[in-house]
Amino acid sequence: MAEFGHKHLLGIKGLKAADMEQIFETADEFLGVLNRPIKKVPSLRDVTVANVFFEPSTRTRLSFELAEKRLSADVVNFSASSSSVSKGETLTDTINNILAMKVDMVVLRHPHPGAAHFLSRNVHASIINAGDGTHEHPTQALLDAYSIRRSLGAVEGKKVLIVGDIRHSRVALSNILCLKALGAEVMLCGPATLIPPPVSQLGVLVEWDLDKALEWCDAANMLRVQHERMDMKYFPSAREYSRQFGLTRERLERRGRPLTIMHPGPINRGVEITTEVADHEQSIILEQVENGVAVRMAVLYLLAAQNKN
Ligand code: CP
């Protein structure tokens, strides 16, 4: 197998299309493993991974932990809320103390953009960015692109719509970089207050009318409204947001042809997407979660193989 050539996964920025294809081809193998009666391989035996989460997470944290266990790694979990961080310990000291216990890889979620980059320059372990504030969430973008590939047969040439709170979304930035690198066309739609002007420099289209945007696309990724990161009111009310930018059955019917419906989770049901659309037969939201384990297995496997060399 070709060398992966990366010690860390800090963002989609820094990856080439060929790196992403290598991750997808490896994930294809692991998806096969996950559908076998015995869902475990010995690839990461004797590798210890620490999942270090300074922000809440359900999907990413469980998905990484399962991926690590399916690869037979030893796993330790760290959550800031139950740690000595509250006693004033720095990020570098916290991680160096974890590494002193002979940890090889760190999966880091942190509220500050650049935290994973900072750590990669200051500690010896391999770092995987599991979301750094409003900056990047590379494994989410990889699993989203992988899910489009499985749903539509390819990413190249496909039209992908990203709807909603682009301003506060690390998923949006990583998705734009990933999809563009793989040859997809990307359109953004949402309230003008939540689409900051610099994103138009990333080679994307912007459409303010959701019905027109839905007419254009093959897949729509409905982002969560990130109330916890909002320091002011960006739209009048959740009801108004839902009326203009929510994906509803009526909108699907107006479009009149199949749509690959996506959401990175967690969902605000009734705001960015209605319950009946989230659970619709064209929704691949739970496939995204399933694919996430295989994609994260692939990332862990490729980084661990690289770090052995
Ligand atoms: N999609 C995602 O990152 O979800 P969690 O915040 O639950 O990890």
Coordinates of C-alpha atoms and ligand atoms in Angstrom, one line a residue:
M1 CA 0.0 0.0 0.0
A2 CA 1.2 3.6 -0.8
E3 CA 2.4 5.6 2.2
F4 CA -0.1 8.0 3.6
G5 CA 2.6 10.6 4.2
H6 CA 1.0 12.5 7.1
K7 CA 1.8 12.2 10.8
H8 CA -1.3 14.1 11.9
L9 CA -4.8 14.9 10.6
L10 CA -5.3 18.5 11.6
G11 CA -7.6 19.6 8.9
I12 CA -8.8 19.0 5.3
K13 CA -6.4 21.9 4.4
G14 CA -3.2 20.0 3.9
L15 CA -4.7 16.9 2.4
K16 CA -4.6 16.2 -1.3
A17 CA -7.5 14.5 -3.3
A18 CA -5.3 11.4 -3.5
D19 CA -5.0 11.3 0.3
M20 CA -8.8 11.4 0.6
E21 CA -9.2 8.7 -2.0
Q22 CA -6.7 6.6 -0.1
I23 CA -8.8 7.1 3.1
F24 CA -12.0 6.2 1.2
E25 CA -10.5 3.0 -0.3
T26 CA -9.3 2.0 3.1
A27 CA -12.7 2.8 4.6
D28 CA -14.3 0.5 2.0
E29 CA -12.3 -2.4 3.4
F30 CA -13.2 -1.5 7.0
L31 CA -16.9 -1.2 6.1
G32 CA -16.7 -4.8 5.0
V33 CA -15.1 -5.7 8.4
L34 CA -17.9 -3.8 10.3
N35 CA -20.5 -5.9 8.5
R36 CA -18.9 -9.2 9.5
P37 CA -20.0 -11.2 12.5
I38 CA -16.6 -10.6 14.1
K39 CA -16.1 -6.9 13.7
K40 CA -12.5 -6.6 14.9
V41 CA -9.1 -6.7 13.3
P42 CA -5.7 -6.6 15.1
S43 CA -4.3 -3.6 13.1
L44 CA -3.7 -1.3 16.0
R45 CA -2.7 -3.9 18.6
D46 CA -0.1 -2.3 21.0
V47 CA -1.2 1.2 19.9
T48 CA -2.7 3.4 22.6
V49 CA -5.1 6.2 21.7
A50 CA -6.4 9.0 24.0
N51 CA -9.7 10.6 23.2
V52 CA -9.4 14.1 24.7
F53 CA -12.6 16.1 24.6
F54 CA -12.9 19.6 25.9
E55 CA -16.3 20.1 24.4
P56 CA -19.5 17.9 24.4
S57 CA -19.8 15.2 21.7
T58 CA -21.9 12.1 21.1
R59 CA -21.2 10.9 17.5
T60 CA -17.5 11.9 17.1
R61 CA -16.5 10.6 20.5
L62 CA -18.3 7.3 20.3
S63 CA -17.4 6.8 16.7
F64 CA -13.7 7.3 17.4
E65 CA -13.8 5.0 20.4
L66 CA -15.6 2.3 18.4
A67 CA -13.2 2.7 15.5
E68 CA -10.2 2.3 17.9
K69 CA -11.7 -0.7 19.6
R70 CA -12.5 -2.4 16.3
L71 CA -8.8 -2.0 15.4
S72 CA -7.8 -3.5 18.7
A73 CA -6.1 -0.3 20.0
D74 CA -5.9 0.4 23.8
V75 CA -8.2 3.3 24.5
V76 CA -8.3 6.0 27.2
N77 CA -10.9 8.7 27.4
F78 CA -10.5 12.1 28.9
S79 CA -13.2 14.7 29.4
A80 CA -12.3 18.2 30.5
S81 CA -15.4 18.5 32.8
S82 CA -14.1 15.6 35.1
S83 CA -10.4 16.5 34.9
S84 CA -7.7 18.8 36.5
V85 CA -8.2 21.4 33.7
S86 CA -10.5 23.3 36.1
K87 CA -7.5 23.5 38.5
G88 CA -5.6 25.6 36.0
E89 CA -3.5 23.0 34.1
T90 CA -2.5 24.1 30.5
L91 CA -3.4 22.2 27.4
T92 CA 0.2 21.2 26.8
D93 CA 0.7 20.0 30.4
T94 CA -2.5 18.0 30.3
I95 CA -1.5 16.3 27.0
N96 CA 2.1 15.7 28.1
N97 CA 0.9 14.0 31.3
I98 CA -1.4 11.8 29.2
L99 CA 1.5 11.0 26.8
A100 CA 3.8 10.2 29.8
M101 CA 1.5 7.2 30.3
K102 CA 2.8 6.0 26.8
V103 CA 0.0 7.1 24.6
D104 CA 0.7 7.1 20.8
M105 CA -2.2 9.1 19.3
V106 CA -4.5 11.8 20.6
V107 CA -7.9 12.6 19.2
L108 CA -8.6 16.2 20.3
R109 CA -11.8 18.2 20.4
H110 CA -11.3 21.7 21.7
P111 CA -13.3 25.0 21.6
H112 CA -10.3 27.0 20.3
P113 CA -9.6 27.2 16.6
G114 CA -6.0 26.0 16.0
A115 CA -5.8 23.9 19.2
A116 CA -4.9 20.7 17.3
H117 CA -2.2 22.6 15.3
F118 CA -0.8 24.0 18.4
L119 CA -0.6 20.6 20.1
S120 CA 1.0 19.0 17.0
R121 CA 3.9 21.5 17.3
N122 CA 4.3 20.9 21.1
V123 CA 4.0 17.2 21.8
H124 CA 5.4 14.0 20.2
A125 CA 2.1 12.0 19.6
S126 CA 0.1 11.9 16.4
I127 CA -2.8 14.3 16.7
I128 CA -6.3 14.0 15.1
N129 CA -8.5 17.1 15.1
A130 CA -12.0 16.0 16.2
G131 CA -13.2 19.6 15.9
D132 CA -11.5 22.8 16.9
G133 CA -14.0 25.6 17.6
T134 CA -15.4 27.2 14.5
H135 CA -12.4 26.1 12.4
E136 CA -12.2 22.5 11.1
H137 CA -13.8 19.0 11.7
P138 CA -11.9 16.9 9.1
T139 CA -13.2 13.5 9.9
Q140 CA -16.8 14.8 9.6
A141 CA -16.1 16.2 6.1
L142 CA -14.4 12.9 5.1
L143 CA -17.4 10.8 6.3
D144 CA -19.8 13.3 4.6
A145 CA -17.9 13.0 1.3
Y146 CA -17.6 9.2 1.7
S147 CA -21.4 9.0 2.3
I148 CA -22.1 11.1 -0.9
R149 CA -19.7 8.8 -2.8
R150 CA -21.7 5.8 -1.6
S151 CA -25.1 7.4 -2.1
L152 CA -24.5 9.0 -5.5
G153 CA -21.6 6.8 -6.9
A154 CA -19.0 9.6 -6.9
V155 CA -18.2 13.0 -5.5
E156 CA -16.6 14.5 -8.6
G157 CA -19.2 16.4 -10.7
K158 CA -21.9 16.3 -8.0
K159 CA -23.7 19.4 -6.8
V160 CA -23.7 19.7 -3.0
L161 CA -25.8 22.2 -1.1
I162 CA -24.8 23.2 2.4
V163 CA -27.6 25.0 4.3
G164 CA -27.7 27.1 7.4
D165 CA -25.2 28.3 10.0
I166 CA -22.0 28.5 8.0
R167 CA -20.6 31.2 10.2
H168 CA -20.2 29.0 13.3
S169 CA -19.6 25.7 11.5
R170 CA -16.3 23.8 11.4
V171 CA -18.3 21.2 9.4
A172 CA -19.0 23.8 6.7
L173 CA -15.4 24.9 6.2
S174 CA -14.0 21.3 6.2
N175 CA -16.8 20.1 3.8
I176 CA -16.2 23.0 1.4
L177 CA -12.4 22.3 1.3
C178 CA -13.0 18.5 1.0
L179 CA -15.8 18.6 -1.7
K180 CA -14.0 21.2 -3.8
A181 CA -10.7 19.2 -3.7
L182 CA -12.7 16.1 -4.9
G183 CA -14.3 17.9 -7.8
A184 CA -17.8 18.6 -6.5
E185 CA -19.6 21.9 -7.0
V186 CA -20.7 23.5 -3.7
M187 CA -23.5 26.0 -3.0
L188 CA -24.3 27.7 0.3
C189 CA -27.7 28.8 1.4
G190 CA -28.8 30.5 4.7
P191 CA -29.5 33.8 6.3
A192 CA -27.1 36.5 5.1
T193 CA -26.0 37.0 8.7
L194 CA -24.8 33.4 8.9
I195 CA -22.8 33.4 5.6
P196 CA -19.7 35.5 6.1
P197 CA -18.3 37.2 2.9
P198 CA -14.9 35.4 3.0
V199 CA -16.5 32.0 2.2
S200 CA -17.3 33.3 -1.3
Q201 CA -13.5 33.3 -1.9
L202 CA -13.5 29.5 -1.5
G203 CA -15.0 29.0 -5.0
V204 CA -18.6 28.3 -3.9
L205 CA -21.9 29.5 -5.1
V206 CA -24.3 31.4 -2.8
E207 CA -28.1 31.3 -3.2
W208 CA -30.5 33.0 -0.7
D209 CA -33.6 31.1 -1.8
L210 CA -33.8 27.6 -0.5
D211 CA -36.3 26.3 -3.1
K212 CA -34.0 27.5 -5.9
A213 CA -30.9 26.0 -4.2
L214 CA -32.8 22.6 -3.8
E215 CA -33.7 22.7 -7.5
W216 CA -29.9 22.9 -8.3
C217 CA -28.4 20.2 -6.0
D218 CA -27.9 16.4 -5.9
A219 CA -27.4 16.3 -2.1
A220 CA -28.3 18.8 0.7
N221 CA -26.4 18.9 4.0
M222 CA -28.5 20.7 6.6
L223 CA -26.3 22.2 9.3
R224 CA -27.3 22.7 12.9
V225 CA -28.0 26.2 14.1
Q226 CA -25.2 26.6 16.7
H227 CA -27.0 28.6 19.4
E228 CA -24.2 28.0 21.9
R229 CA -21.7 29.9 19.7
M230 CA -24.0 32.8 19.0
D231 CA -23.2 36.1 20.8
M232 CA -26.1 38.0 19.2
K233 CA -29.4 37.4 17.4
Y234 CA -28.6 36.3 13.7
F235 CA -32.3 35.8 12.7
P236 CA -35.6 36.9 14.2
S237 CA -36.8 33.5 15.6
A238 CA -36.5 29.7 15.2
R239 CA -39.9 29.7 13.5
E240 CA -38.8 32.3 11.0
Y241 CA -35.5 30.4 10.3
S242 CA -37.5 27.2 9.8
R243 CA -39.9 28.9 7.4
Q244 CA -37.1 30.2 5.2
F245 CA -34.3 27.7 5.6
G246 CA -35.8 24.5 7.1
L247 CA -36.1 21.4 4.9
T248 CA -39.7 20.3 4.9
R249 CA -41.8 17.7 3.1
E250 CA -43.5 20.5 1.1
R251 CA -40.1 21.6 -0.1
L252 CA -39.1 18.0 -1.1
E253 CA -42.4 17.6 -2.9
R254 CA -41.9 21.0 -4.8
R255 CA -38.5 19.7 -6.0
G256 CA -40.2 16.6 -7.3
R257 CA -37.1 14.3 -7.8
P258 CA -35.0 12.4 -5.3
L259 CA -32.6 14.2 -3.0
T260 CA -29.7 12.8 -0.8
I261 CA -30.6 14.4 2.5
M262 CA -27.8 14.8 5.0
H263 CA -27.2 16.3 8.5
P264 CA -24.0 16.0 10.5
G265 CA -25.9 15.9 13.8
P266 CA -27.0 16.7 16.4
I267 CA -30.3 17.7 14.8
N268 CA -32.5 20.5 16.0
R269 CA -35.7 18.8 14.8
G270 CA -38.3 21.3 13.6
V271 CA -35.6 24.1 13.0
E272 CA -33.2 23.1 10.1
I273 CA -35.1 20.0 9.2
T274 CA -38.5 18.5 10.1
T275 CA -38.8 15.2 11.8
E276 CA -40.5 13.6 8.8
V277 CA -37.7 14.7 6.5
A278 CA -34.9 13.7 8.9
D279 CA -36.5 10.2 9.0
H280 CA -37.4 10.2 5.3
E281 CA -36.4 7.2 3.1
Q282 CA -34.1 9.6 1.1
S283 CA -32.3 10.7 4.3
I284 CA -28.8 9.2 4.8
I285 CA -28.2 10.7 8.2
L286 CA -27.8 7.4 10.0
E287 CA -25.7 6.0 7.1
Q288 CA -23.4 9.0 7.7
V289 CA -23.0 7.9 11.3
E290 CA -22.3 4.3 10.3
N291 CA -19.8 5.3 7.6
G292 CA -18.1 7.6 10.2
V293 CA -16.8 4.5 12.1
A294 CA -15.2 3.1 8.9
V295 CA -13.7 6.4 7.8
R296 CA -12.2 7.0 11.3
M297 CA -10.9 3.4 11.3
A298 CA -9.2 4.3 8.0
V299 CA -7.7 7.5 9.3
L300 CA -6.4 5.8 12.5
Y301 CA -5.0 2.9 10.5
L302 CA -3.2 5.1 7.9
L303 CA -1.7 7.4 10.5
A304 CA -0.5 4.5 12.7
A305 CA 1.1 2.8 9.7
Q306 CA 2.8 6.0 8.8
N307 CA 4.1 6.5 12.3
K308 CA 5.6 3.0 12.4
N309 CA 7.9 4.0 9.5
Ligands
CP1 N1 -21.3 15.8 14.1 C1 -20.6 15.9 15.3 O1 -19.5 16.4 15.4 O2 -21.4 15.5 16.4 P1 -21.0 15.5 17.9 O3 -20.8 16.9 18.3 O4 -22.1 14.7 18.6 O5 -19.6 14.8 18.0

